[in-house]
PDB file of C-alpha atoms in Angstrom:
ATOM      1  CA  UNK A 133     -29.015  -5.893   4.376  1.00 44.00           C
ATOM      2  CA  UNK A 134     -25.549  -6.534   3.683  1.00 51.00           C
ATOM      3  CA  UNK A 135     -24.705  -2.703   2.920  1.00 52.00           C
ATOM      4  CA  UNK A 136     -26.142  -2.243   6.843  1.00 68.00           C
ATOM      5  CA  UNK A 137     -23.540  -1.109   8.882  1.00 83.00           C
ATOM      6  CA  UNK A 138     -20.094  -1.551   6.397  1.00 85.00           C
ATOM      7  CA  UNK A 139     -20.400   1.670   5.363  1.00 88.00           C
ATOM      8  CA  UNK A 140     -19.230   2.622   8.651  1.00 92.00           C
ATOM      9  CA  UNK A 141     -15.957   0.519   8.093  1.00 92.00           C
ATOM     10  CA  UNK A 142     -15.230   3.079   5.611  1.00 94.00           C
ATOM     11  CA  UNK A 143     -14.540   6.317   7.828  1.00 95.00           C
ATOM     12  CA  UNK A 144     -12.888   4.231  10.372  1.00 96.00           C
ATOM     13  CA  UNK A 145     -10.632   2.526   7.935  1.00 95.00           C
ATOM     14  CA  UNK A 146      -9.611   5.902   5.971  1.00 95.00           C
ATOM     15  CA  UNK A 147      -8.849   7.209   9.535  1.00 97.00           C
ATOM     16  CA  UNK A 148      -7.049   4.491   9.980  1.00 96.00           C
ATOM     17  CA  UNK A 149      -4.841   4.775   7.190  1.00 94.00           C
ATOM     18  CA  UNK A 150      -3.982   9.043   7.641  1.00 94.00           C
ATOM     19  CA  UNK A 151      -2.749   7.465  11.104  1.00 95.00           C
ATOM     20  CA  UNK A 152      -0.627   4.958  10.029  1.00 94.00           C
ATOM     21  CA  UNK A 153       0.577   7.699   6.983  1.00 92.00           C
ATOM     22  CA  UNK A 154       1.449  10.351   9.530  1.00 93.00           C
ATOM     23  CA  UNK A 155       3.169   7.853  11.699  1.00 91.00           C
ATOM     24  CA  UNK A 156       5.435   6.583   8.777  1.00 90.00           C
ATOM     25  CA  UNK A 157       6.375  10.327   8.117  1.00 89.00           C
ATOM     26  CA  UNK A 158       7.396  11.078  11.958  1.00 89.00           C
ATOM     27  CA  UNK A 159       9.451   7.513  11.996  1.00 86.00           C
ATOM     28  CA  UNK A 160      10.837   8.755   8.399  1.00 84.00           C
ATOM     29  CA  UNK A 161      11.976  12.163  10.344  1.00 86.00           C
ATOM     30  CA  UNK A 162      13.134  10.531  13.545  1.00 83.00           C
ATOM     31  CA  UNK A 163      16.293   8.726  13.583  1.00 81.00           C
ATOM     32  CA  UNK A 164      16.271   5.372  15.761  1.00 79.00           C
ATOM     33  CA  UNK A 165      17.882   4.891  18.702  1.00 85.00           C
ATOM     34  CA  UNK A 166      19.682   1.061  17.590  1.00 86.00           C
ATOM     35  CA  UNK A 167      18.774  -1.250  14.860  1.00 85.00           C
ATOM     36  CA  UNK A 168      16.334  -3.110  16.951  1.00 89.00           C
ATOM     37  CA  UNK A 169      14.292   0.108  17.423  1.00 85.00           C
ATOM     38  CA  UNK A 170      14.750   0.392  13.534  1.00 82.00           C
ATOM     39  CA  UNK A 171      13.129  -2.589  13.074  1.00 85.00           C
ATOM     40  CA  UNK A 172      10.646  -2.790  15.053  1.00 87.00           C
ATOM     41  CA  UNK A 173       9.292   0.148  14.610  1.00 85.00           C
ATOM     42  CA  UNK A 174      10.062   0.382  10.407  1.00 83.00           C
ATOM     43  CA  UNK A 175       8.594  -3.312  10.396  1.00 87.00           C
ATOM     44  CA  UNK A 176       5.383  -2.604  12.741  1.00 90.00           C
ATOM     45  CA  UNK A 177       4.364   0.405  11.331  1.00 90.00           C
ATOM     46  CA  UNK A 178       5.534  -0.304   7.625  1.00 91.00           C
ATOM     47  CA  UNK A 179       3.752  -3.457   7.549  1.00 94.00           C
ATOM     48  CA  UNK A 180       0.759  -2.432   8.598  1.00 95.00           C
ATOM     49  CA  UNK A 181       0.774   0.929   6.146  1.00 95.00           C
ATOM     50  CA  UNK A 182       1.286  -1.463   3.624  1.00 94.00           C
ATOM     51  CA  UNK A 183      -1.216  -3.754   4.912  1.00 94.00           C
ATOM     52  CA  UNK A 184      -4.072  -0.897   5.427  1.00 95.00           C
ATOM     53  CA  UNK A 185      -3.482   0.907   1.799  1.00 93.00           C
ATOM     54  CA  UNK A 186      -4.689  -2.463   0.688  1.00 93.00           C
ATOM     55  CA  UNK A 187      -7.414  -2.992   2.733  1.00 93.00           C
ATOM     56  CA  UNK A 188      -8.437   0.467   2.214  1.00 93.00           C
ATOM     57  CA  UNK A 189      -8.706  -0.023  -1.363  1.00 90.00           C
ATOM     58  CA  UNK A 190     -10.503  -3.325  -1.105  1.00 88.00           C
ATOM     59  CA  UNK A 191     -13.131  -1.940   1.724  1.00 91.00           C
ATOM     60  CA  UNK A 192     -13.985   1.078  -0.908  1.00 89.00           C
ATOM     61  CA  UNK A 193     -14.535  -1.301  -3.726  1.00 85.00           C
ATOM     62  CA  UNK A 194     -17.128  -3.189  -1.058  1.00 84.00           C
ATOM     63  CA  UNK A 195     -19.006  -0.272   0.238  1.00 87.00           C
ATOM     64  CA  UNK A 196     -19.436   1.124  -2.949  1.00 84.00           C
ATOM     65  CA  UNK A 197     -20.461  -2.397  -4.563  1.00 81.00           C
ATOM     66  CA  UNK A 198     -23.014  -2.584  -1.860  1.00 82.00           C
ATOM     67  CA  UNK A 199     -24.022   0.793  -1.942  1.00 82.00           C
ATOM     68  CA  UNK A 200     -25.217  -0.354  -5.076  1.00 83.00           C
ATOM     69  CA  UNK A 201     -22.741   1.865  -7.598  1.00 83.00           C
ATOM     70  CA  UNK A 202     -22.821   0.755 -10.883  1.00 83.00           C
ATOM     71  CA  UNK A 203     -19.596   1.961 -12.539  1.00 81.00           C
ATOM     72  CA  UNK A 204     -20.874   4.833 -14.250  1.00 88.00           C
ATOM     73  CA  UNK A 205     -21.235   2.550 -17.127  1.00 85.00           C
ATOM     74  CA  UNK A 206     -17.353   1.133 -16.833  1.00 87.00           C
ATOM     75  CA  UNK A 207     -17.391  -2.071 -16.270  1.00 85.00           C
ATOM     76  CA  UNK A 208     -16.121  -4.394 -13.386  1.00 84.00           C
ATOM     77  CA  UNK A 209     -12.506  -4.861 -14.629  1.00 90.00           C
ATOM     78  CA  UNK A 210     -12.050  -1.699 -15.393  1.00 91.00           C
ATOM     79  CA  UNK A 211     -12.886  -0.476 -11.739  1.00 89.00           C
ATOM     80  CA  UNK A 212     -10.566  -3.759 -10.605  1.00 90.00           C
ATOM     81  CA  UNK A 213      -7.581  -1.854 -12.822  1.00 94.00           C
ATOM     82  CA  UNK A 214      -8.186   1.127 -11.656  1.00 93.00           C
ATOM     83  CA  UNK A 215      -8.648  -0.016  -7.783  1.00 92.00           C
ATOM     84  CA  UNK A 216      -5.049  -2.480  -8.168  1.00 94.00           C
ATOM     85  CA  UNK A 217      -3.364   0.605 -10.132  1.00 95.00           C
ATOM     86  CA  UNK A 218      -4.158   3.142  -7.361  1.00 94.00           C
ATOM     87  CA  UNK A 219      -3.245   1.061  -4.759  1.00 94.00           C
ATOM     88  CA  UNK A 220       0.210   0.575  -7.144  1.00 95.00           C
ATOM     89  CA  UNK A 221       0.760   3.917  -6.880  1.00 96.00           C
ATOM     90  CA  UNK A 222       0.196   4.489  -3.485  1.00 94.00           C
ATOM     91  CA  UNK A 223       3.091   1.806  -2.868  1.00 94.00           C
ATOM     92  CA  UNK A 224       5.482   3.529  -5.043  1.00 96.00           C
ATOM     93  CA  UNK A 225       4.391   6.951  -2.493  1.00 95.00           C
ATOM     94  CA  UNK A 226       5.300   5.072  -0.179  1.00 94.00           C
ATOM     95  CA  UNK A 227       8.784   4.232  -1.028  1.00 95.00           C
ATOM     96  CA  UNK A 228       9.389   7.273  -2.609  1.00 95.00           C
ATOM     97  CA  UNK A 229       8.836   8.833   0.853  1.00 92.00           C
ATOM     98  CA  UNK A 230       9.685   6.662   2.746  1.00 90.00           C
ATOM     99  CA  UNK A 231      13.327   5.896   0.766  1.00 89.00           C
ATOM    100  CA  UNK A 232      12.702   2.655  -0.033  1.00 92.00           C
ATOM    101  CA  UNK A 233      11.672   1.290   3.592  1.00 90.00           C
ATOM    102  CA  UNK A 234      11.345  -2.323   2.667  1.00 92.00           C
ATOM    103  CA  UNK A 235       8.467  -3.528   5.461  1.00 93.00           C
ATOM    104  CA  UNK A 236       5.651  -1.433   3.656  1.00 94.00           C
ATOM    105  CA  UNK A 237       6.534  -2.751   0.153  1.00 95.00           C
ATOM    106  CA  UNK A 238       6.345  -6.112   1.765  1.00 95.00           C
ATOM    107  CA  UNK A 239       2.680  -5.737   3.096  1.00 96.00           C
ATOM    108  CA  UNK A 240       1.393  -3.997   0.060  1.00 95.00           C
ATOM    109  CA  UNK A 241       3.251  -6.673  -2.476  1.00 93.00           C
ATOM    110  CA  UNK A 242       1.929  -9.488  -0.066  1.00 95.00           C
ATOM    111  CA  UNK A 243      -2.249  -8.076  -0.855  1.00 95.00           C
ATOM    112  CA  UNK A 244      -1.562  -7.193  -4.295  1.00 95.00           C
ATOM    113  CA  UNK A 245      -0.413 -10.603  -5.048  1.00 94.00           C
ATOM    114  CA  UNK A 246      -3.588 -12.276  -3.285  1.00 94.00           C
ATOM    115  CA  UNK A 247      -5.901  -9.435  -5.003  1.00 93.00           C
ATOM    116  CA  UNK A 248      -4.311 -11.628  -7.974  1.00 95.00           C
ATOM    117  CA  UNK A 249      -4.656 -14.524  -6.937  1.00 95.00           C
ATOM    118  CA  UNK A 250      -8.429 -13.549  -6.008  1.00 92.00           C
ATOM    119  CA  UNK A 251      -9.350 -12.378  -9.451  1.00 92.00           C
ATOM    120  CA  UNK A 252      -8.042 -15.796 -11.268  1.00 95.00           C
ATOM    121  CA  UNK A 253      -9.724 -18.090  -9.372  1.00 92.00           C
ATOM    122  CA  UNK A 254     -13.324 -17.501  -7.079  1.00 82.00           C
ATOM    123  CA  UNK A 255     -16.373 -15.960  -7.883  1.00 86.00           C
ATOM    124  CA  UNK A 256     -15.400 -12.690  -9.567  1.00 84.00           C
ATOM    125  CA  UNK A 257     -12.926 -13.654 -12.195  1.00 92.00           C
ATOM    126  CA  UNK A 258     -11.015 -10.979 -14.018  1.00 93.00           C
ATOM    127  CA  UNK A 259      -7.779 -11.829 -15.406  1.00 96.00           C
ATOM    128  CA  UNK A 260      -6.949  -7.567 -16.094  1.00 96.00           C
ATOM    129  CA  UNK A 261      -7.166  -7.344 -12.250  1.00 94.00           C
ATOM    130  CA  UNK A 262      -4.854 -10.050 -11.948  1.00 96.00           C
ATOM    131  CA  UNK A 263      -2.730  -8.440 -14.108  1.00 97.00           C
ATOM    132  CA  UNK A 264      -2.877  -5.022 -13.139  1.00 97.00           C
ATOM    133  CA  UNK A 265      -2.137  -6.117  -9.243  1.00 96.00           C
ATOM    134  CA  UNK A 266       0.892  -8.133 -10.194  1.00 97.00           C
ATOM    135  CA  UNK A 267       2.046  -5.790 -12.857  1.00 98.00           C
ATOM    136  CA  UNK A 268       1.696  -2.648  -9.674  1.00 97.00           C
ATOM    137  CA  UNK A 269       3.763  -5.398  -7.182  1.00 97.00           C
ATOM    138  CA  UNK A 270       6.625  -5.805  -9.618  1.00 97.00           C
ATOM    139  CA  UNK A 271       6.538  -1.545 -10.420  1.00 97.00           C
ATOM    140  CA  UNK A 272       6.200  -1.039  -6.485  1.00 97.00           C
ATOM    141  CA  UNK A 273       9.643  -3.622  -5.318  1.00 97.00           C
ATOM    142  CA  UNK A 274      11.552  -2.107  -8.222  1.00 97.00           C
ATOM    143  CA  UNK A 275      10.529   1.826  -7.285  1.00 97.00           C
ATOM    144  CA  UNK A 276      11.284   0.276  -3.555  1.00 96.00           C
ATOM    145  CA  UNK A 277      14.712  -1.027  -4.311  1.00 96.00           C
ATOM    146  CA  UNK A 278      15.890   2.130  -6.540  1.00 97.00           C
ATOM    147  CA  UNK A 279      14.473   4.433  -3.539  1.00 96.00           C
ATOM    148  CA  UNK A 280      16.768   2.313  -0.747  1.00 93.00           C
ATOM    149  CA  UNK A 281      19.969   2.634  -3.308  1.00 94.00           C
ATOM    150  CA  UNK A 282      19.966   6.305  -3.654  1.00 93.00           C
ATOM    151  CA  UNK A 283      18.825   6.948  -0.008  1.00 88.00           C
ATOM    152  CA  UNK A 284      21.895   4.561   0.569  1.00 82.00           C
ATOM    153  CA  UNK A 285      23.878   6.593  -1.838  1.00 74.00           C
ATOM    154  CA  UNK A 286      23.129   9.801  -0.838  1.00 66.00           C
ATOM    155  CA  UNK A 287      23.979   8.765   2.941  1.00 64.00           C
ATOM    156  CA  UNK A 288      27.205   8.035   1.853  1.00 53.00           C
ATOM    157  CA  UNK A 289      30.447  10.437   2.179  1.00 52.00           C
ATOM    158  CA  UNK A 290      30.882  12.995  -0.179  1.00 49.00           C
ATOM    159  CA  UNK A 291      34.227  11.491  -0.913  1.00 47.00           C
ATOM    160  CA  UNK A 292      32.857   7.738  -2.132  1.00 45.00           C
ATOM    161  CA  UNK A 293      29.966   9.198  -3.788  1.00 43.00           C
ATOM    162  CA  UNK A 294      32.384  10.657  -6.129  1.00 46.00           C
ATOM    163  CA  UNK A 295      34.597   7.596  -6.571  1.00 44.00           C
TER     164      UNK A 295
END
């Protein structure tokens, strides 16, 4: 009964996040008006990419558990690696692209770290989860900060970048 109607949370969330993807890439190519504008709009829409690549991952890994999929064999952490990895490497996407916007990093760092928290203490232990989600945080705020120094170097004057 459970597997009922959350499989339908699964188009609407993927939808969800090619939304919130396409609107970080027209905010990426649009240059704000003020800082306020910057922010609000960075922070809104950043936070909530972050937020949704998250949730995204986490809504997959429940549809498919109750769809009844097995793990072709793998076993459940494995699949929790895998799931916190991709989700890792979506962040660093993210701030590739997005030249180290800070807001998204925040969101995604913020469900990461509660994935981990999640897997070392509850019902569905697994300390490689843990690890894997705190281990793709730390990868995605240092990819984050290196992105938001060159994109601050390269916006700098031809004449300092030499200096």
């Amino acid at each position: 009964m459970q597997f009922g109607y959350l499989w339908l949370s699964e188009p609407i969330i993927v939808a969800l996040l090619g939304v919130l993807a396409w609107a970080f890439v027209v905010l990426r190519r649009t240059t704000p008006s003020g800082r306020v504008e910057a922010i609000v709009t960075d922070g809104t829409f950043g936070l909530y990419l972050g937020w949704v690549c998250v949730a995204t991952a986490a809504n997959t890994a429940a549809v498919l558990t109750a769809a009844g999929f097995r793990g072709l064999g793998l076993g459940q952490d494995v699949w929790g690696v895998v799931v916190a990895a991709v989700a890792g490497l979506v962040g660093v996407l993210v701030a590739v692209t997005g030249r180290g916007r800070i807001s998204p990093t925040l969101a995604l760092g913020w469900g990461l770290a509660w994935v981990a928290v999640a897997r070392l203490d509850g019902p569905l232990v697994s300390v490689p989860t843990a690890v894997t989600a705190v281990g793709a945080t730390v990868v995605v705020v240092v990819v984050t900060l290196v992105a938001r120094a060159r994109a601050g170097w390269a916006a700098r004057p031809a004449a300092l970048r030499t200096a």
